[in-house]
CSV table of N, CA and C in Angstrom, one decimal:
chain,number,residue,atom,x,y,z
Q,1,MET,N,0.8,-1.2,0.0
Q,1,MET,CA,0.0,0.0,0.0
Q,1,MET,C,0.9,1.3,0.0
Q,2,ARG,N,1.9,1.3,0.8
Q,2,ARG,CA,2.8,2.4,0.8
Q,2,ARG,C,3.5,2.6,-0.5
Q,3,ALA,N,3.8,1.5,-1.2
Q,3,ALA,CA,4.5,1.6,-2.5
Q,3,ALA,C,3.5,2.2,-3.5
Q,4,ARG,N,2.2,1.9,-3.4
Q,4,ARG,CA,1.2,2.5,-4.3
Q,4,ARG,C,1.0,4.0,-4.0
Q,5,GLY,N,1.2,4.4,-2.7
Q,5,GLY,CA,0.9,5.7,-2.3
Q,5,GLY,C,-0.6,5.9,-2.1
Q,6,GLY,N,-1.3,4.8,-1.9
Q,6,GLY,CA,-2.8,5.0,-1.7
Q,6,GLY,C,-3.4,3.7,-1.3
Q,7,PHE,N,-4.7,3.8,-0.9
Q,7,PHE,CA,-5.4,2.6,-0.5
Q,7,PHE,C,-5.8,1.8,-1.7
Q,8,PRO,N,-5.9,0.5,-1.5
Q,8,PRO,CA,-6.5,-0.3,-2.6
Q,8,PRO,C,-8.0,0.0,-2.7
Q,9,ASP,N,-8.6,-0.3,-3.8
Q,9,ASP,CA,-10.0,0.0,-4.1
Q,9,ASP,C,-10.9,-1.0,-3.5
Q,10,ILE,N,-10.8,-1.2,-2.1
Q,10,ILE,CA,-11.7,-2.1,-1.4
Q,10,ILE,C,-12.2,-1.4,-0.2
Q,11,ARG,N,-13.3,-1.9,0.4
Q,11,ARG,CA,-13.8,-1.3,1.6
Q,11,ARG,C,-13.4,-2.1,2.8
Q,12,VAL,N,-13.0,-1.4,3.9
Q,12,VAL,CA,-12.6,-2.0,5.1
Q,12,VAL,C,-13.5,-1.4,6.2
Q,13,ARG,N,-13.7,-2.2,7.3
Q,13,ARG,CA,-14.4,-1.7,8.4
Q,13,ARG,C,-13.5,-1.7,9.6
Q,14,LEU,N,-13.3,-0.6,10.2
Q,14,LEU,CA,-12.5,-0.5,11.4
Q,14,LEU,C,-13.4,-0.5,12.6
Q,15,PRO,N,-12.8,-0.7,13.8
Q,15,PRO,CA,-13.6,-0.7,15.0
Q,15,PRO,C,-14.3,0.7,15.2
Q,16,GLU,N,-15.3,0.8,16.0
Q,16,GLU,CA,-16.0,2.1,16.2
Q,16,GLU,C,-15.0,3.1,16.7
Q,17,GLU,N,-15.2,4.3,16.2
Q,17,GLU,CA,-14.3,5.4,16.6
Q,17,GLU,C,-14.9,6.0,17.9
Q,18,PRO,N,-14.0,6.7,18.7
Q,18,PRO,CA,-14.4,7.3,19.9
Q,18,PRO,C,-15.1,8.6,19.7
Q,19,PHE,N,-15.1,9.1,18.4
Q,19,PHE,CA,-15.7,10.4,18.1
Q,19,PHE,C,-16.8,10.2,17.1
Q,20,PRO,N,-17.9,11.0,17.1
Q,20,PRO,CA,-19.0,10.8,16.2
Q,20,PRO,C,-18.5,11.3,14.8
Q,21,PRO,N,-19.2,10.8,13.7
Q,21,PRO,CA,-18.8,11.3,12.4
Q,21,PRO,C,-19.1,12.8,12.3
Q,22,PRO,N,-18.4,13.5,11.4
Q,22,PRO,CA,-18.6,14.9,11.2
Q,22,PRO,C,-20.0,15.2,10.7
Q,23,SER,N,-20.4,16.5,10.9
Q,23,SER,CA,-21.7,16.9,10.4
Q,23,SER,C,-21.6,17.2,8.9
Q,24,ASN,N,-22.7,17.0,8.2
Q,24,ASN,CA,-22.7,17.2,6.8
Q,24,ASN,C,-23.4,18.6,6.5
Q,25,SER,N,-23.5,19.5,7.5
Q,25,SER,CA,-24.2,20.7,7.3
Q,25,SER,C,-23.4,21.8,6.8
Q,26,ARG,N,-22.1,21.6,6.5
Q,26,ARG,CA,-21.3,22.7,6.0
Q,26,ARG,C,-21.5,22.9,4.5
Q,27,SER,N,-21.3,24.1,4.0
Q,27,SER,CA,-21.4,24.4,2.6
Q,27,SER,C,-20.2,23.8,1.8
Q,28,ARG,N,-20.3,23.7,0.5
Q,28,ARG,CA,-19.2,23.3,-0.3
Q,28,ARG,C,-18.0,24.2,-0.1
Q,29,ASP,N,-18.2,25.5,-0.1
Q,29,ASP,CA,-17.1,26.4,0.1
Q,29,ASP,C,-16.4,26.2,1.4
Q,30,GLU,N,-17.2,26.0,2.5
Q,30,GLU,CA,-16.6,25.7,3.8
Q,30,GLU,C,-15.8,24.4,3.8
Q,31,LEU,N,-16.3,23.4,3.2
Q,31,LEU,CA,-15.6,22.1,3.1
Q,31,LEU,C,-14.3,22.3,2.3
Q,32,GLN,N,-14.3,23.0,1.2
Q,32,GLN,CA,-13.1,23.3,0.4
Q,32,GLN,C,-12.1,24.0,1.2
Q,33,GLN,N,-12.5,25.0,1.9
Q,33,GLN,CA,-11.6,25.8,2.8
Q,33,GLN,C,-11.0,24.9,3.9
Q,34,GLY,N,-11.8,24.0,4.4
Q,34,GLY,CA,-11.3,23.1,5.4
Q,34,GLY,C,-10.3,22.1,4.9
Q,35,LEU,N,-10.5,21.6,3.6
Q,35,LEU,CA,-9.5,20.8,3.0
Q,35,LEU,C,-8.2,21.5,2.8
Q,36,GLU,N,-8.3,22.7,2.3
Q,36,GLU,CA,-7.1,23.5,2.1
Q,36,GLU,C,-6.3,23.8,3.4
Q,37,GLU,N,-7.0,24.0,4.5
Q,37,GLU,CA,-6.4,24.2,5.8
Q,37,GLU,C,-5.7,22.9,6.3
Q,38,LEU,N,-6.4,21.8,6.1
Q,38,LEU,CA,-5.9,20.5,6.5
Q,38,LEU,C,-4.6,20.2,5.7
Q,39,ALA,N,-4.6,20.5,4.4
Q,39,ALA,CA,-3.4,20.2,3.6
Q,39,ALA,C,-2.2,21.1,4.1
Q,40,GLY,N,-2.5,22.3,4.5
Q,40,GLY,CA,-1.5,23.2,5.0
Q,40,GLY,C,-0.9,22.7,6.4
Q,41,ARG,N,-1.8,22.2,7.2
Q,41,ARG,CA,-1.4,21.7,8.5
Q,41,ARG,C,-0.5,20.4,8.3
Q,42,MET,N,-0.9,19.6,7.4
Q,42,MET,CA,-0.1,18.4,7.1
Q,42,MET,C,1.2,18.7,6.6
Q,43,ALA,N,1.3,19.7,5.7
Q,43,ALA,CA,2.7,20.1,5.2
Q,43,ALA,C,3.5,20.7,6.4
Q,44,GLU,N,2.9,21.4,7.3
Q,44,GLU,CA,3.7,22.0,8.4
Q,44,GLU,C,4.2,20.8,9.3
Q,45,LEU,N,3.3,19.8,9.6
Q,45,LEU,CA,3.7,18.7,10.4
Q,45,LEU,C,4.8,17.9,9.7
Q,46,ALA,N,4.8,17.7,8.4
Q,46,ALA,CA,5.8,16.9,7.7
Q,46,ALA,C,7.2,17.5,8.0
Q,47,GLY,N,7.3,18.8,8.1
Q,47,GLY,CA,8.6,19.4,8.4
Q,47,GLY,C,9.1,19.2,9.8
Q,48,ARG,N,8.2,18.8,10.7
Q,48,ARG,CA,8.6,18.6,12.1
Q,48,ARG,C,8.8,17.1,12.5
Q,49,ILE,N,8.5,16.2,11.5
Q,49,ILE,CA,8.7,14.8,11.8
Q,49,ILE,C,10.0,14.3,11.2
Q,50,PRO,N,10.8,13.6,12.0
Q,50,PRO,CA,12.1,13.1,11.4
Q,50,PRO,C,11.8,12.0,10.4
Q,51,ALA,N,12.8,11.9,9.5
Q,51,ALA,CA,12.7,10.7,8.6
Q,51,ALA,C,12.7,9.4,9.3
Q,52,ALA,N,12.3,8.4,8.7
Q,52,ALA,CA,12.2,7.1,9.3
Q,52,ALA,C,13.6,6.8,9.9
Q,53,GLY,N,13.6,6.4,11.2
Q,53,GLY,CA,14.8,6.0,11.9
Q,53,GLY,C,15.6,7.2,12.4
Q,54,GLY,N,15.2,8.5,12.0
Q,54,GLY,CA,15.9,9.7,12.5
Q,54,GLY,C,15.7,10.0,13.9
Q,55,SER,N,16.4,10.9,14.5
Q,55,SER,CA,16.2,11.3,15.9
Q,55,SER,C,16.1,12.8,16.1
Q,56,ASP,N,16.1,13.6,15.0
Q,56,ASP,CA,15.9,15.0,15.2
Q,56,ASP,C,14.5,15.4,14.8
Q,57,GLY,N,14.1,16.6,15.0
Q,57,GLY,CA,12.7,17.1,14.9
Q,57,GLY,C,12.1,17.0,16.2
Q,58,ASP,N,10.9,17.7,16.3
Q,58,ASP,CA,10.3,17.7,17.6
Q,58,ASP,C,9.0,16.9,17.8
Q,59,ILE,N,8.7,16.1,16.8
Q,59,ILE,CA,7.6,15.1,16.9
Q,59,ILE,C,8.1,13.8,16.5
Q,60,GLY,N,7.8,12.8,17.3
Q,60,GLY,CA,8.1,11.4,17.1
Q,60,GLY,C,9.6,11.1,17.2
Q,61,ALA,N,10.3,11.9,17.9
Q,61,ALA,CA,11.8,11.7,18.0
Q,61,ALA,C,12.2,10.6,18.9
Q,62,ALA,N,11.3,10.2,19.8
Q,62,ALA,CA,11.6,9.1,20.7
Q,62,ALA,C,11.8,7.8,19.9
Q,63,PRO,N,13.0,7.1,20.1
Q,63,PRO,CA,13.2,5.9,19.4
Q,63,PRO,C,12.1,4.9,19.6
Q,64,GLY,N,11.6,4.3,18.5
Q,64,GLY,CA,10.6,3.3,18.6
Q,64,GLY,C,9.3,3.8,19.0
Q,65,GLY,N,9.1,5.1,19.1
Q,65,GLY,CA,7.8,5.7,19.5
Q,65,GLY,C,6.7,5.3,18.5
Q,66,ARG,N,5.8,4.5,18.8
Q,66,ARG,CA,4.7,4.0,17.9
Q,66,ARG,C,3.4,4.0,18.6
Q,67,ILE,N,2.3,4.2,17.9
Q,67,ILE,CA,1.0,4.1,18.4
Q,67,ILE,C,0.2,3.2,17.5
Q,68,GLU,N,-0.6,2.4,18.1
Q,68,GLU,CA,-1.3,1.3,17.3
Q,68,GLU,C,-2.5,1.9,16.5
Q,69,HIS,N,-2.6,1.5,15.3
Q,69,HIS,CA,-3.8,1.7,14.4
Q,69,HIS,C,-4.6,0.4,14.4
Q,70,GLY,N,-5.9,0.6,14.3
Q,70,GLY,CA,-6.8,-0.6,14.4
Q,70,GLY,C,-6.6,-1.6,13.2
Q,71,TRP,N,-6.2,-1.1,12.1
Q,71,TRP,CA,-6.1,-1.9,10.9
Q,71,TRP,C,-4.6,-2.2,10.5
Q,72,PHE,N,-3.8,-1.1,10.6
Q,72,PHE,CA,-2.4,-1.2,10.0
Q,72,PHE,C,-1.4,-1.5,11.1
Q,73,GLY,N,-1.8,-1.7,12.3
Q,73,GLY,CA,-0.8,-2.1,13.4
Q,73,GLY,C,-0.1,-0.9,13.9
Q,74,TRP,N,1.1,-1.1,14.4
Q,74,TRP,CA,1.9,-0.1,15.1
Q,74,TRP,C,2.6,0.8,14.1
Q,75,LEU,N,2.4,2.1,14.2
Q,75,LEU,CA,2.9,3.1,13.3
Q,75,LEU,C,3.7,4.2,14.0
Q,76,ASP,N,4.8,4.7,13.4
Q,76,ASP,CA,5.5,5.8,14.0
Q,76,ASP,C,4.9,7.1,13.4
Q,77,ALA,N,5.4,8.2,13.9
Q,77,ALA,CA,4.8,9.5,13.5
Q,77,ALA,C,4.8,9.7,12.0
Q,78,ARG,N,5.9,9.4,11.3
Q,78,ARG,CA,6.0,9.5,9.9
Q,78,ARG,C,5.0,8.6,9.2
Q,79,GLU,N,4.8,7.4,9.7
Q,79,GLU,CA,3.9,6.5,9.0
Q,79,GLU,C,2.4,7.0,9.2
Q,80,TRP,N,2.2,7.6,10.4
Q,80,TRP,CA,0.8,8.1,10.7
Q,80,TRP,C,0.6,9.3,9.7
Q,81,LEU,N,1.6,10.1,9.5
Q,81,LEU,CA,1.4,11.2,8.5
Q,81,LEU,C,1.2,10.7,7.1
Q,82,GLU,N,1.9,9.7,6.7
Q,82,GLU,CA,1.8,9.1,5.4
Q,82,GLU,C,0.4,8.5,5.2
Q,83,LEU,N,-0.1,7.9,6.3
Q,83,LEU,CA,-1.4,7.3,6.3
Q,83,LEU,C,-2.5,8.4,6.2
Q,84,ALA,N,-2.3,9.5,6.9
Q,84,ALA,CA,-3.3,10.6,6.8
Q,84,ALA,C,-3.3,11.1,5.4
Q,85,GLY,N,-2.2,11.2,4.8
Q,85,GLY,CA,-2.1,11.7,3.4
Q,85,GLY,C,-2.9,10.8,2.4
Q,86,MET,N,-2.6,9.5,2.6
Q,86,MET,CA,-3.4,8.5,1.8
Q,86,MET,C,-4.9,8.6,2.0
Q,87,HIS,N,-5.3,8.8,3.3
Q,87,HIS,CA,-6.7,8.8,3.6
Q,87,HIS,C,-7.3,10.1,3.0
Q,88,PHE,N,-6.5,11.2,3.1
Q,88,PHE,CA,-7.0,12.5,2.5
Q,88,PHE,C,-7.2,12.3,1.0
Q,89,ARG,N,-6.2,11.7,0.3
Q,89,ARG,CA,-6.3,11.5,-1.2
Q,89,ARG,C,-7.5,10.5,-1.5
Q,90,HIS,N,-7.7,9.5,-0.6
Q,90,HIS,CA,-8.8,8.6,-0.8
Q,90,HIS,C,-10.1,9.4,-0.8
Q,91,HIS,N,-10.3,10.3,0.1
Q,91,HIS,CA,-11.5,11.1,0.2
Q,91,HIS,C,-11.7,12.0,-1.0
Q,92,LEU,N,-10.6,12.5,-1.5
Q,92,LEU,CA,-10.6,13.4,-2.7
Q,92,LEU,C,-11.1,12.5,-3.9
Q,93,ARG,N,-10.6,11.3,-4.0
Q,93,ARG,CA,-11.0,10.4,-5.0
Q,93,ARG,C,-12.5,10.1,-4.9
Q,94,GLN,N,-13.0,9.8,-3.7
Q,94,GLN,CA,-14.4,9.6,-3.5
Q,94,GLN,C,-15.2,10.8,-3.9
Q,95,GLN,N,-14.7,12.0,-3.6
Q,95,GLN,CA,-15.4,13.3,-4.0
Q,95,GLN,C,-15.5,13.3,-5.5
Q,96,ARG,N,-14.4,13.1,-6.2
Q,96,ARG,CA,-14.5,13.1,-7.7
Q,96,ARG,C,-15.5,12.1,-8.2
Q,97,GLU,N,-15.5,10.9,-7.7
Q,97,GLU,CA,-16.4,9.9,-8.1
Q,97,GLU,C,-17.9,10.3,-7.9
Q,98,LEU,N,-18.2,10.9,-6.7
Q,98,LEU,CA,-19.5,11.4,-6.5
Q,98,LEU,C,-19.9,12.5,-7.4
Q,99,GLU,N,-19.0,13.4,-7.7
Q,99,GLU,CA,-19.2,14.6,-8.6
Q,99,GLU,C,-19.5,14.0,-10.0
Q,100,GLN,N,-18.7,13.0,-10.4
Q,100,GLN,CA,-19.0,12.5,-11.8
Q,100,GLN,C,-20.3,11.8,-11.8
Q,101,PHE,N,-20.7,11.1,-10.8
Q,101,PHE,CA,-22.0,10.4,-10.7
Q,101,PHE,C,-23.1,11.4,-10.8
Q,102,HIS,N,-23.0,12.4,-10.0
Q,102,HIS,CA,-24.1,13.4,-9.9
Q,102,HIS,C,-24.2,14.3,-11.2
Q,103,SER,N,-23.0,14.5,-11.8
Q,103,SER,CA,-23.1,15.3,-13.1
Q,103,SER,C,-23.7,14.5,-14.2
Q,104,LYS,N,-23.5,13.2,-14.2
Q,104,LYS,CA,-24.2,12.3,-15.2
Q,104,LYS,C,-25.7,12.2,-14.9
Q,105,GLU,N,-26.1,12.3,-13.6
Q,105,GLU,CA,-27.5,12.2,-13.2
Q,105,GLU,C,-28.1,13.6,-13.3
Q,106,GLY,N,-27.3,14.7,-13.6
Q,106,GLY,CA,-27.9,16.0,-13.6
Q,106,GLY,C,-28.3,16.6,-12.3
Q,107,SER,N,-27.6,16.1,-11.2
Q,107,SER,CA,-27.9,16.5,-9.9
Q,107,SER,C,-27.0,17.6,-9.4
Q,108,LEU,N,-26.0,18.0,-10.1
Q,108,LEU,CA,-25.1,19.1,-9.6
Q,108,LEU,C,-25.4,20.4,-10.3
């Protein structure tokens, strides 16, 4: 999956999350702005996480510092950021698919 840079085109079910799903009440412009802000925050974090096996930077510098993910197992800070990027791109792909579907249906 890391070699592909994205998720396979399959559906997986993770354990229930401790947080409720987000509200769908925001406008398209608000959602677009939120995506842009998220991309900026991810870029900022990428500069603060050391390369795999590195010890500098101020996030994830503890050797062997890992947190368990329900599907992918134990990940370090760099792997979590890579996973977040893949997840972000996955949702952008879903958005494109929905927009294509709705444009064919005349719903947009």
